Amino acid sequence: MHEQSAEPPQPLSDQHPSSSRHHATTAENGPFAFASCSCGWRGPARRSRDRARRDVPEHLASAAADDSSP
Ligand SMILES: [Zn+2]
């Protein structure tokens, strides 16, 4: 019995969980703060950094919803 497995083991393909594609941070522009993401998204200017930070989870949620739909 000679089994020949011609197929080489497949390497794990690139794993790209949607969350890792979005690296959001907050930045300040003068008196305003805003959230920005590595995907290019930028939140609206807020008067407090705390507010800007709250835009991040909203962006991640909508981005995740976007990714799940074809
Ligand atoms: Zn993003």
Coordinates of N, CA, C and O and ligand atoms in Angstrom, one line a residue:
M1 N 0.8 -1.2 0.0 CA 0.0 0.0 0.0 C 0.9 1.2 0.0 O 1.6 1.5 1.0
H2 N 0.8 1.9 -1.1 CA 1.6 3.1 -1.2 C 0.7 4.3 -1.4 O 0.1 4.5 -2.5
E3 N 0.5 5.0 -0.4 CA -0.3 6.2 -0.5 C 0.6 7.4 -0.8 O 1.5 7.7 -0.1
Q4 N 0.2 8.0 -1.9 CA 1.0 9.2 -2.3 C 0.1 10.5 -2.1 O -0.9 10.6 -2.8
S5 N 0.6 11.3 -1.2 CA -0.2 12.5 -1.1 C 0.5 13.6 -1.9 O 1.6 14.1 -1.4
A6 N 0.0 13.9 -3.0 CA 0.6 14.8 -3.9 C 0.5 16.3 -3.4 O 1.2 17.1 -3.7
E7 N -0.6 16.4 -2.6 CA -0.9 17.8 -2.2 C 0.0 18.1 -1.0 O 0.0 17.4 0.0
P8 N 0.8 19.2 -1.1 CA 1.6 19.6 0.0 C 0.6 20.2 1.1 O -0.5 20.6 0.7
P9 N 1.1 20.2 2.3 CA 0.2 20.8 3.4 C 0.0 22.2 3.1 O 0.9 23.0 2.8
Q10 N -1.2 22.6 3.2 CA -1.6 24.0 2.9 C -1.2 24.9 4.1 O -1.6 24.6 5.3
P11 N -0.4 25.9 3.9 CA -0.2 26.8 5.0 C -1.4 27.6 5.3 O -2.3 27.8 4.5
L12 N -1.5 28.0 6.5 CA -2.7 28.8 6.9 C -2.7 30.1 6.1 O -1.7 30.8 6.1
S13 N -3.8 30.3 5.5 CA -3.9 31.5 4.8 C -3.9 32.7 5.7 O -4.2 32.6 6.9
D14 N -3.7 33.8 5.1 CA -3.7 35.1 5.9 C -5.0 35.2 6.7 O -6.0 35.1 6.2
Q15 N -4.7 35.3 8.0 CA -5.9 35.6 8.9 C -6.1 37.1 9.0 O -5.1 37.7 9.4
H16 N -7.2 37.5 8.7 CA -7.5 38.9 8.9 C -8.8 39.2 9.6 O -9.8 39.5 8.9
P17 N -8.9 38.9 10.8 CA -10.1 39.3 11.6 C -10.4 40.7 11.4 O -9.4 41.6 11.5
S18 N -11.6 41.1 11.2 CA -11.9 42.4 10.9 C -11.5 43.4 12.0 O -11.1 44.5 11.7
S19 N -11.4 42.9 13.2 CA -11.1 43.9 14.3 C -9.6 44.3 14.1 O -9.3 45.5 14.5
S20 N -8.8 43.5 13.6 CA -7.4 43.9 13.5 C -7.1 44.9 12.4 O -6.1 45.5 12.3
R21 N -8.1 45.0 11.5 CA -7.9 45.9 10.4 C -8.3 47.3 10.8 O -8.1 48.3 10.1
H22 N -8.9 47.4 12.0 CA -9.2 48.7 12.5 C -8.5 49.1 13.7 O -8.7 48.4 14.8
H23 N -7.6 49.9 13.6 CA -6.9 50.4 14.8 C -7.2 51.8 15.0 O -6.6 52.7 14.3
A24 N -8.1 52.1 15.9 CA -8.6 53.4 16.1 C -7.9 54.1 17.2 O -7.6 53.5 18.2
T25 N -7.6 55.3 17.0 CA -6.9 56.1 18.0 C -7.7 57.5 18.1 O -8.4 57.8 17.2
T26 N -7.4 58.2 19.1 CA -7.9 59.6 19.2 C -6.8 60.6 18.9 O -5.7 60.3 19.4
A27 N -7.1 61.6 18.3 CA -6.1 62.7 18.0 C -6.8 64.0 18.3 O -8.0 64.1 18.4
E28 N -5.9 65.0 18.4 CA -6.5 66.3 18.7 C -6.1 67.3 17.5 O -5.0 67.2 17.0
N29 N -7.0 68.1 17.3 CA -6.7 69.2 16.3 C -7.2 70.5 16.8 O -8.4 70.8 16.8
G30 N -6.2 71.2 17.4 CA -6.6 72.5 18.0 C -7.4 72.1 19.2 O -7.1 71.3 20.0
P31 N -8.5 72.8 19.4 CA -9.4 72.6 20.6 C -10.2 71.4 20.4 O -10.9 71.0 21.4
F32 N -10.2 70.7 19.3 CA -11.1 69.6 19.1 C -10.3 68.3 19.1 O -9.1 68.2 18.9
A33 N -11.1 67.3 19.4 CA -10.5 65.9 19.4 C -11.4 65.1 18.5 O -12.6 65.3 18.3
F34 N -10.7 64.1 17.9 CA -11.5 63.3 17.0 C -10.8 61.9 17.0 O -9.7 61.7 17.3
A35 N -11.7 60.9 16.6 CA -11.2 59.5 16.5 C -10.8 59.3 15.1 O -11.4 59.8 14.2
S36 N -9.7 58.6 14.9 CA -9.3 58.2 13.6 C -8.9 56.7 13.6 O -8.5 56.2 14.6
C37 N -9.1 56.1 12.4 CA -8.8 54.7 12.4 C -7.8 54.4 11.3 O -7.7 55.2 10.3
S38 N -7.1 53.3 11.4 CA -6.1 52.9 10.4 C -6.7 52.6 9.0 O -6.1 52.6 8.0
C39 N -8.1 52.4 9.0 CA -8.7 52.1 7.8 C -9.0 53.4 7.0 O -9.4 53.3 5.8
G40 N -8.8 54.5 7.6 CA -9.0 55.7 6.9 C -10.2 56.5 7.5 O -10.4 57.7 7.1
W41 N -10.9 55.9 8.3 CA -12.1 56.5 8.9 C -11.7 57.6 9.9 O -10.7 57.4 10.6
R42 N -12.4 58.7 9.9 CA -12.2 59.7 10.9 C -13.5 60.1 11.4 O -14.4 60.4 10.7
G43 N -13.5 60.2 12.7 CA -14.8 60.6 13.4 C -14.9 62.1 13.4 O -14.0 62.8 13.0
P44 N -16.1 62.6 13.7 CA -16.3 64.0 13.8 C -15.5 64.6 14.9 O -15.2 64.0 15.9
A45 N -15.3 65.9 14.7 CA -14.5 66.6 15.7 C -15.4 66.8 16.9 O -16.5 67.2 16.8
R46 N -14.8 66.5 18.1 CA -15.5 66.7 19.3 C -14.8 67.7 20.2 O -13.6 67.9 20.1
R47 N -15.5 68.2 21.1 CA -14.9 69.2 22.0 C -14.2 68.5 23.1 O -13.4 69.2 23.9
S48 N -14.4 67.2 23.3 CA -13.7 66.6 24.4 C -13.2 65.2 23.8 O -13.8 64.6 23.0
R49 N -12.0 64.8 24.3 CA -11.4 63.6 23.8 C -12.2 62.4 24.2 O -12.3 61.4 23.6
D50 N -12.9 62.6 25.4 CA -13.7 61.5 25.8 C -14.9 61.2 24.8 O -15.2 60.0 24.5
R51 N -15.4 62.3 24.3 CA -16.5 62.1 23.3 C -15.9 61.4 22.1 O -16.6 60.6 21.5
A52 N -14.8 61.9 21.6 CA -14.2 61.3 20.4 C -13.9 59.8 20.6 O -14.1 59.1 19.7
R53 N -13.5 59.5 21.8 CA -13.2 58.1 22.0 C -14.5 57.2 21.9 O -14.4 56.1 21.6
R54 N -15.6 57.9 22.2 CA -16.9 57.1 22.2 C -17.3 56.8 20.8 O -18.2 56.0 20.5
D55 N -16.7 57.5 19.8 CA -17.1 57.3 18.4 C -16.4 56.0 17.9 O -16.9 55.4 17.0
V56 N -15.3 55.6 18.6 CA -14.6 54.4 18.1 C -15.4 53.2 18.1 O -15.5 52.5 17.1
P57 N -16.0 52.8 19.3 CA -16.8 51.5 19.2 C -17.9 51.5 18.2 O -18.3 50.5 17.6
E58 N -18.5 52.7 18.0 CA -19.5 52.8 17.0 C -19.0 52.6 15.6 O -19.6 51.9 14.8
H59 N -17.8 53.1 15.4 CA -17.2 52.8 14.1 C -16.9 51.3 13.9 O -17.2 50.8 12.9
L60 N -16.3 50.7 14.9 CA -16.0 49.3 14.9 C -17.2 48.5 14.6 O -17.2 47.5 13.9
A61 N -18.3 48.9 15.3 CA -19.5 48.1 15.1 C -20.1 48.2 13.7 O -20.4 47.2 13.1
S62 N -20.1 49.4 13.2 CA -20.6 49.5 11.8 C -19.6 48.9 10.8 O -20.1 48.4 9.8
A63 N -18.4 49.0 11.1 CA -17.4 48.4 10.2 C -17.5 46.9 10.2 O -17.5 46.2 9.2
A64 N -17.8 46.3 11.4 CA -17.9 44.8 11.5 C -19.2 44.4 10.7 O -19.2 43.4 10.0
A65 N -20.2 45.2 10.8 CA -21.5 44.9 10.1 C -21.3 45.0 8.6 O -21.8 44.2 7.9
D66 N -20.4 46.0 8.2 CA -20.1 46.1 6.8 C -19.4 44.9 6.3 O -19.6 44.4 5.2
D67 N -18.4 44.4 7.1 CA -17.6 43.3 6.7 C -18.4 42.0 6.5 O -18.2 41.2 5.7
S68 N -19.5 41.8 7.4 CA -20.2 40.6 7.4 C -21.1 40.5 6.2 O -21.5 39.4 5.7
S69 N -21.5 41.6 5.6 CA -22.3 41.6 4.4 C -21.4 41.6 3.2 O -20.5 42.3 3.1
P70 N -21.8 40.7 2.2 CA -21.0 40.6 1.0 C -20.9 41.8 0.1 O -21.8 42.6 0.1
Ligands
ZN1 ZN -11.7 51.4 10.8

